[in-house]
Amino acid sequence: MRKQAEYTVFQGRAGDHNDLAMPGAKAIGEELESRTGIAPTVIGTPEPALNTGWQVELVAALPALKSIQSRFNDVFARGAVSIAATSRCAVSLATLPAVAKHFPSACIVWFDAHGDLNPPEASPTGYLGGLALAGPVGLWDSGLGAGLGLDQVVLVGQRDLDPFELDLIALHDIPLVKPKADLVTELRTAIDGRSVYVHLDCDVLEPGIVPTDYKHAGGLSLDDLGACCELIAEHDFIGIEIAEFQSAWETNGSPVSSNALLDALKPILTLR
């Protein structure tokens, strides 16, 4: 049975280094509307990036983050699948506790070049986005809740991990699926038949495929991502948040289409 999907675009500030992700999220929402005929619900209002430490960024983002958390709670309470363009990874501080509330045993498949598993005291950079998964799994208190266990996390594509994160992954035996020939087989084993919620940071992809804030060689191809989505579509699919898609390769640059990215995500966006 095809599930109903609801679409959300986050337009608030959330630890942004630059002003390219908010229009990037808007562009994804516009393309999804073009493909489905369904207008997304827009949360937040664009504001210039602060590009500062996590404490200041969190205070500035908190009203919009609470609004998107309320939106997610409403979507899940209606039994819908959530398709969201969330601009930056820090938005997961709000979205994932809502996932945990409504789907307490869900598997979180975290596509990202990074782990985002540092609590503030372990962060080498003080960047709010680097704390994005650590909050929902209870490693620090963001004020937005938690509820997930580390045994619910599956990491995919990470290749820039900090010492605290490496120790945490080893201690808790968190699955770490790296880009390789048996990527889909490893992901299937890690999901282990559970319901799936997807976080996609576009820097999981090989640099040059789509514009992102960070660039780390050795990433997934769009074919790799599509194959993973084919597998995820075989499971009970809860939703996806698409983060870190920037609207252009550089500030004041020409707009970049999200079409190729959304084509790779088709297996789960069409909910078949």
mmCIF file of C-alpha atoms in Angstrom:
data_model
loop_
_atom_site.group_PDB
_atom_site.id
_atom_site.type_symbol
_atom_site.label_atom_id
_atom_site.label_comp_id
_atom_site.label_asym_id
_atom_site.label_seq_id
_atom_site.Cartn_x
_atom_site.Cartn_y
_atom_site.Cartn_z
ATOM 1 C CA MET A 1 0.000 0.000 0.000
ATOM 2 C CA ARG A 2 1.356 3.396 -0.998
ATOM 3 C CA LYS A 3 1.780 5.701 1.997
ATOM 4 C CA GLN A 4 0.886 9.356 1.941
ATOM 5 C CA ALA A 5 3.858 11.703 1.951
ATOM 6 C CA GLU A 6 4.053 15.195 3.405
ATOM 7 C CA TYR A 7 6.737 17.657 2.337
ATOM 8 C CA THR A 8 8.618 20.167 4.468
ATOM 9 C CA VAL A 9 11.248 22.798 3.666
ATOM 10 C CA PHE A 10 13.302 24.329 6.469
ATOM 11 C CA GLN A 11 14.273 27.953 5.886
ATOM 12 C CA GLY A 12 15.591 29.012 9.287
ATOM 13 C CA ARG A 13 19.158 29.475 10.408
ATOM 14 C CA ALA A 14 20.827 26.355 11.860
ATOM 15 C CA GLY A 15 24.555 26.768 12.336
ATOM 16 C CA ASP A 16 25.159 27.889 8.758
ATOM 17 C CA HIS A 17 28.669 28.732 7.615
ATOM 18 C CA ASN A 18 27.281 30.528 4.556
ATOM 19 C CA ASP A 19 23.971 31.509 2.964
ATOM 20 C CA LEU A 20 23.757 28.747 0.339
ATOM 21 C CA ALA A 21 21.861 25.937 2.087
ATOM 22 C CA MET A 22 18.589 27.783 2.737
ATOM 23 C CA PRO A 23 18.076 28.496 -0.995
ATOM 24 C CA GLY A 24 19.308 24.964 -1.662
ATOM 25 C CA ALA A 25 16.538 23.530 0.514
ATOM 26 C CA LYS A 26 14.033 25.838 -1.170
ATOM 27 C CA ALA A 27 15.155 24.598 -4.594
ATOM 28 C CA ILE A 28 14.660 20.971 -3.522
ATOM 29 C CA GLY A 29 11.171 21.832 -2.275
ATOM 30 C CA GLU A 30 10.311 23.527 -5.553
ATOM 31 C CA GLU A 31 11.517 20.538 -7.560
ATOM 32 C CA LEU A 32 9.555 18.121 -5.363
ATOM 33 C CA GLU A 33 6.451 20.252 -5.864
ATOM 34 C CA SER A 34 7.051 20.237 -9.626
ATOM 35 C CA ARG A 35 7.268 16.439 -9.589
ATOM 36 C CA THR A 36 4.366 15.741 -7.238
ATOM 37 C CA GLY A 37 2.052 18.731 -7.445
ATOM 38 C CA ILE A 38 2.222 18.987 -3.642
ATOM 39 C CA ALA A 39 3.384 22.258 -2.126
ATOM 40 C CA PRO A 40 5.732 21.806 0.850
ATOM 41 C CA THR A 41 5.114 23.359 4.234
ATOM 42 C CA VAL A 42 7.812 25.974 4.826
ATOM 43 C CA ILE A 43 9.256 26.336 8.331
ATOM 44 C CA GLY A 44 11.357 29.340 9.311
ATOM 45 C CA THR A 45 12.525 32.512 7.583
ATOM 46 C CA PRO A 46 15.924 32.935 5.902
ATOM 47 C CA GLU A 47 18.446 35.037 7.798
ATOM 48 C CA PRO A 48 22.146 35.681 7.156
ATOM 49 C CA ALA A 49 24.545 33.022 8.414
ATOM 50 C CA LEU A 50 26.216 33.766 11.744
ATOM 51 C CA ASN A 51 29.147 31.365 11.238
ATOM 52 C CA THR A 52 30.053 31.267 14.920
ATOM 53 C CA GLY A 53 30.218 28.878 17.890
ATOM 54 C CA TRP A 54 27.585 26.291 18.712
ATOM 55 C CA GLN A 55 26.140 28.056 21.781
ATOM 56 C CA VAL A 56 25.269 31.247 19.889
ATOM 57 C CA GLU A 57 24.079 29.277 16.875
ATOM 58 C CA LEU A 58 21.783 27.075 18.981
ATOM 59 C CA VAL A 59 20.153 30.028 20.743
ATOM 60 C CA ALA A 60 19.561 31.735 17.393
ATOM 61 C CA ALA A 61 18.162 28.583 15.777
ATOM 62 C CA LEU A 62 16.035 27.311 18.657
ATOM 63 C CA PRO A 63 12.692 28.952 17.739
ATOM 64 C CA ALA A 64 12.800 27.612 14.172
ATOM 65 C CA LEU A 65 14.062 24.211 15.356
ATOM 66 C CA LYS A 66 11.151 23.926 17.788
ATOM 67 C CA SER A 67 8.797 24.781 14.929
ATOM 68 C CA ILE A 68 10.128 22.051 12.665
ATOM 69 C CA GLN A 69 10.002 19.563 15.528
ATOM 70 C CA SER A 70 6.316 20.417 15.977
ATOM 71 C CA ARG A 71 5.806 19.994 12.229
ATOM 72 C CA PHE A 72 7.434 16.549 12.282
ATOM 73 C CA ASN A 73 5.340 15.471 15.254
ATOM 74 C CA ASP A 74 2.202 16.489 13.352
ATOM 75 C CA VAL A 75 3.262 14.666 10.164
ATOM 76 C CA PHE A 76 4.050 11.455 12.014
ATOM 77 C CA ALA A 77 0.878 11.664 14.114
ATOM 78 C CA ARG A 78 -1.089 11.661 10.843
ATOM 79 C CA GLY A 79 0.664 8.475 9.772
ATOM 80 C CA ALA A 80 2.423 10.137 6.838
ATOM 81 C CA VAL A 81 5.910 9.678 5.493
ATOM 82 C CA SER A 82 8.075 12.780 5.991
ATOM 83 C CA ILE A 83 10.030 14.111 3.009
ATOM 84 C CA ALA A 84 12.021 17.158 4.101
ATOM 85 C CA ALA A 85 14.711 19.492 2.822
ATOM 86 C CA THR A 86 16.404 20.592 6.034
ATOM 87 C CA SER A 87 19.232 22.873 4.842
ATOM 88 C CA ARG A 88 21.850 21.990 7.515
ATOM 89 C CA CYS A 89 22.630 18.897 9.585
ATOM 90 C CA ALA A 90 21.976 20.762 12.838
ATOM 91 C CA VAL A 91 18.235 20.591 12.063
ATOM 92 C CA SER A 92 18.483 16.910 13.043
ATOM 93 C CA LEU A 93 18.733 18.055 16.659
ATOM 94 C CA ALA A 94 14.980 18.743 16.295
ATOM 95 C CA THR A 95 13.824 16.163 13.759
ATOM 96 C CA LEU A 96 15.342 12.990 15.195
ATOM 97 C CA PRO A 97 13.738 13.294 18.651
ATOM 98 C CA ALA A 98 10.391 13.449 16.814
ATOM 99 C CA VAL A 99 11.321 10.278 14.924
ATOM 100 C CA ALA A 100 12.255 8.606 18.223
ATOM 101 C CA LYS A 101 8.950 9.631 19.812
ATOM 102 C CA HIS A 102 6.810 8.116 17.071
ATOM 103 C CA PHE A 103 9.086 5.258 15.954
ATOM 104 C CA PRO A 104 11.052 4.230 19.054
ATOM 105 C CA SER A 105 12.723 1.222 17.400
ATOM 106 C CA ALA A 106 13.541 2.823 14.035
ATOM 107 C CA CYS A 107 16.914 2.473 12.347
ATOM 108 C CA ILE A 108 18.534 5.823 11.517
ATOM 109 C CA VAL A 109 20.631 5.528 8.352
ATOM 110 C CA TRP A 110 23.031 8.486 8.513
ATOM 111 C CA PHE A 111 24.582 9.233 5.095
ATOM 112 C CA ASP A 112 27.378 11.723 5.743
ATOM 113 C CA ALA A 113 31.100 12.259 5.283
ATOM 114 C CA HIS A 114 31.145 12.950 9.037
ATOM 115 C CA GLY A 115 29.797 11.255 12.134
ATOM 116 C CA ASP A 116 28.289 14.359 13.785
ATOM 117 C CA LEU A 117 28.572 12.373 17.037
ATOM 118 C CA ASN A 118 30.648 14.791 19.093
ATOM 119 C CA PRO A 119 29.220 16.272 22.285
ATOM 120 C CA PRO A 120 30.298 19.911 22.722
ATOM 121 C CA GLU A 121 33.221 19.108 25.020
ATOM 122 C CA ALA A 122 34.715 16.732 22.435
ATOM 123 C CA SER A 123 34.180 18.886 19.368
ATOM 124 C CA PRO A 124 37.411 20.080 17.720
ATOM 125 C CA THR A 125 35.575 22.875 15.866
ATOM 126 C CA GLY A 126 32.642 23.960 18.036
ATOM 127 C CA TYR A 127 30.435 23.680 14.934
ATOM 128 C CA LEU A 128 26.761 23.037 15.745
ATOM 129 C CA GLY A 129 26.358 20.656 12.808
ATOM 130 C CA GLY A 130 29.057 18.396 14.230
ATOM 131 C CA LEU A 131 26.841 17.836 17.302
ATOM 132 C CA ALA A 132 23.748 17.018 15.249
ATOM 133 C CA LEU A 133 23.493 13.272 15.873
ATOM 134 C CA ALA A 134 25.091 13.370 19.320
ATOM 135 C CA GLY A 135 22.115 15.271 20.777
ATOM 136 C CA PRO A 136 19.344 12.875 19.681
ATOM 137 C CA VAL A 137 21.310 9.855 20.981
ATOM 138 C CA GLY A 138 21.675 11.523 24.386
ATOM 139 C CA LEU A 139 25.367 12.464 24.396
ATOM 140 C CA TRP A 140 24.467 16.081 25.249
ATOM 141 C CA ASP A 141 21.342 18.095 26.020
ATOM 142 C CA SER A 142 20.393 20.464 23.206
ATOM 143 C CA GLY A 143 17.052 21.363 24.778
ATOM 144 C CA LEU A 144 15.238 19.578 21.939
ATOM 145 C CA GLY A 145 15.126 16.078 23.407
ATOM 146 C CA ALA A 146 16.750 12.763 22.567
ATOM 147 C CA GLY A 147 15.265 9.261 22.593
ATOM 148 C CA LEU A 148 17.510 7.370 20.192
ATOM 149 C CA GLY A 149 20.019 4.701 21.152
ATOM 150 C CA LEU A 150 23.392 4.248 19.529
ATOM 151 C CA ASP A 151 22.253 0.752 18.560
ATOM 152 C CA GLN A 152 19.709 2.389 16.230
ATOM 153 C CA VAL A 153 22.353 4.251 14.205
ATOM 154 C CA VAL A 154 23.867 3.035 10.934
ATOM 155 C CA LEU A 155 26.635 5.235 9.532
ATOM 156 C CA VAL A 156 27.164 5.290 5.761
ATOM 157 C CA GLY A 157 29.975 6.971 3.849
ATOM 158 C CA GLN A 158 31.933 8.511 6.745
ATOM 159 C CA ARG A 159 35.554 9.326 5.972
ATOM 160 C CA ASP A 160 36.312 12.302 8.233
ATOM 161 C CA LEU A 161 35.817 11.106 11.819
ATOM 162 C CA ASP A 162 37.204 12.709 14.958
ATOM 163 C CA PRO A 163 38.973 10.759 17.745
ATOM 164 C CA PHE A 164 35.957 10.809 20.085
ATOM 165 C CA GLU A 165 33.735 9.503 17.291
ATOM 166 C CA LEU A 166 36.141 6.706 16.363
ATOM 167 C CA ASP A 167 36.297 5.577 19.984
ATOM 168 C CA LEU A 168 32.497 5.739 20.295
ATOM 169 C CA ILE A 169 31.973 3.702 17.114
ATOM 170 C CA ALA A 170 34.405 1.037 18.325
ATOM 171 C CA LEU A 171 33.015 0.930 21.873
ATOM 172 C CA HIS A 172 29.395 0.570 20.775
ATOM 173 C CA ASP A 173 30.046 -1.421 17.605
ATOM 174 C CA ILE A 174 28.136 1.112 15.488
ATOM 175 C CA PRO A 175 27.904 -0.125 11.876
ATOM 176 C CA LEU A 176 30.100 1.948 9.573
ATOM 177 C CA VAL A 177 29.363 1.199 5.920
ATOM 178 C CA LYS A 178 32.027 2.678 3.664
ATOM 179 C CA PRO A 179 31.848 3.202 -0.115
ATOM 180 C CA LYS A 180 32.832 -0.131 -1.637
ATOM 181 C CA ALA A 181 31.603 -2.874 -3.947
ATOM 182 C CA ASP A 182 29.515 -4.610 -1.258
ATOM 183 C CA LEU A 183 27.987 -1.382 0.057
ATOM 184 C CA VAL A 184 24.376 -2.548 -0.342
ATOM 185 C CA THR A 185 25.028 -5.946 1.213
ATOM 186 C CA GLU A 186 26.599 -4.353 4.273
ATOM 187 C CA LEU A 187 23.775 -1.846 4.553
ATOM 188 C CA ARG A 188 21.161 -4.595 4.382
ATOM 189 C CA THR A 189 22.869 -6.446 7.213
ATOM 190 C CA ALA A 190 23.110 -3.300 9.324
ATOM 191 C CA ILE A 191 19.436 -2.347 8.853
ATOM 192 C CA ASP A 192 18.442 -5.893 9.809
ATOM 193 C CA GLY A 193 14.825 -5.608 8.714
ATOM 194 C CA ARG A 194 13.993 -2.546 10.812
ATOM 195 C CA SER A 195 11.939 0.502 9.856
ATOM 196 C CA VAL A 196 14.232 3.128 8.319
ATOM 197 C CA TYR A 197 14.580 6.880 8.627
ATOM 198 C CA VAL A 198 17.224 8.480 6.379
ATOM 199 C CA HIS A 199 19.450 11.472 7.000
ATOM 200 C CA LEU A 200 21.281 12.533 3.850
ATOM 201 C CA ASP A 201 24.118 15.033 4.108
ATOM 202 C CA CYS A 202 25.067 15.680 0.503
ATOM 203 C CA ASP A 203 28.773 15.685 1.374
ATOM 204 C CA VAL A 204 28.497 11.893 1.556
ATOM 205 C CA LEU A 205 28.781 12.114 -2.226
ATOM 206 C CA GLU A 206 32.028 12.382 -4.142
ATOM 207 C CA PRO A 207 32.968 16.091 -4.396
ATOM 208 C CA GLY A 208 31.827 17.731 -7.611
ATOM 209 C CA ILE A 209 28.475 15.948 -7.875
ATOM 210 C CA VAL A 210 26.438 18.575 -6.004
ATOM 211 C CA PRO A 211 27.511 21.736 -4.170
ATOM 212 C CA THR A 212 28.164 21.215 -0.448
ATOM 213 C CA ASP A 213 29.946 23.031 2.363
ATOM 214 C CA TYR A 214 32.510 20.255 2.930
ATOM 215 C CA LYS A 215 34.465 18.290 0.328
ATOM 216 C CA HIS A 216 36.074 14.939 1.133
ATOM 217 C CA ALA A 217 37.348 12.613 -1.591
ATOM 218 C CA GLY A 218 36.248 8.999 -1.666
ATOM 219 C CA GLY A 219 32.498 9.537 -1.436
ATOM 220 C CA LEU A 220 29.488 7.751 -2.868
ATOM 221 C CA SER A 221 28.411 8.113 -6.476
ATOM 222 C CA LEU A 222 24.804 8.861 -7.371
ATOM 223 C CA ASP A 223 24.543 5.245 -8.527
ATOM 224 C CA ASP A 224 25.717 4.110 -5.077
ATOM 225 C CA LEU A 225 23.108 6.325 -3.435
ATOM 226 C CA GLY A 226 20.400 5.057 -5.761
ATOM 227 C CA ALA A 227 21.289 1.445 -5.005
ATOM 228 C CA CYS A 228 21.090 2.150 -1.277
ATOM 229 C CA CYS A 229 17.686 3.745 -1.776
ATOM 230 C CA GLU A 230 16.475 0.694 -3.703
ATOM 231 C CA LEU A 231 17.378 -1.391 -0.669
ATOM 232 C CA ILE A 232 15.801 1.031 1.811
ATOM 233 C CA ALA A 233 12.597 1.019 -0.248
ATOM 234 C CA GLU A 234 12.247 -2.687 0.567
ATOM 235 C CA HIS A 235 11.775 -1.756 4.235
ATOM 236 C CA ASP A 236 9.177 0.184 6.172
ATOM 237 C CA PHE A 237 10.263 3.692 5.179
ATOM 238 C CA ILE A 238 9.569 6.479 7.685
ATOM 239 C CA GLY A 239 11.073 9.444 5.893
ATOM 240 C CA ILE A 240 14.134 11.331 4.723
ATOM 241 C CA GLU A 241 15.755 14.662 5.539
ATOM 242 C CA ILE A 242 17.962 16.059 2.769
ATOM 243 C CA ALA A 243 20.628 18.360 4.202
ATOM 244 C CA GLU A 244 23.645 20.313 3.005
ATOM 245 C CA PHE A 245 22.567 20.760 -0.606
ATOM 246 C CA GLN A 246 23.824 24.225 -1.502
ATOM 247 C CA SER A 247 22.174 26.263 -4.224
ATOM 248 C CA ALA A 248 25.423 27.086 -6.047
ATOM 249 C CA TRP A 249 29.077 26.122 -6.163
ATOM 250 C CA GLU A 250 30.047 29.499 -4.706
ATOM 251 C CA THR A 251 28.434 32.618 -3.320
ATOM 252 C CA ASN A 252 26.673 34.554 -6.112
ATOM 253 C CA GLY A 253 27.236 31.606 -8.433
ATOM 254 C CA SER A 254 24.725 30.238 -10.924
ATOM 255 C CA PRO A 255 21.961 28.067 -9.420
ATOM 256 C CA VAL A 256 22.568 24.310 -9.527
ATOM 257 C CA SER A 257 19.716 21.895 -10.200
ATOM 258 C CA SER A 258 18.750 19.248 -7.652
ATOM 259 C CA ASN A 259 17.357 16.972 -10.384
ATOM 260 C CA ALA A 260 20.167 14.417 -10.468
ATOM 261 C CA LEU A 261 20.135 14.109 -6.675
ATOM 262 C CA LEU A 262 16.373 13.615 -6.543
ATOM 263 C CA ASP A 263 16.571 11.074 -9.379
ATOM 264 C CA ALA A 264 18.938 8.988 -7.242
ATOM 265 C CA LEU A 265 16.458 9.206 -4.350
ATOM 266 C CA LYS A 266 13.462 8.141 -6.488
ATOM 267 C CA PRO A 267 13.087 4.668 -4.944
ATOM 268 C CA ILE A 268 12.188 6.181 -1.599
ATOM 269 C CA LEU A 269 10.674 9.460 -2.750
ATOM 270 C CA THR A 270 8.059 7.526 -4.738
ATOM 271 C CA LEU A 271 7.475 5.230 -1.711
ATOM 272 C CA ARG A 272 7.114 2.149 -3.798
#
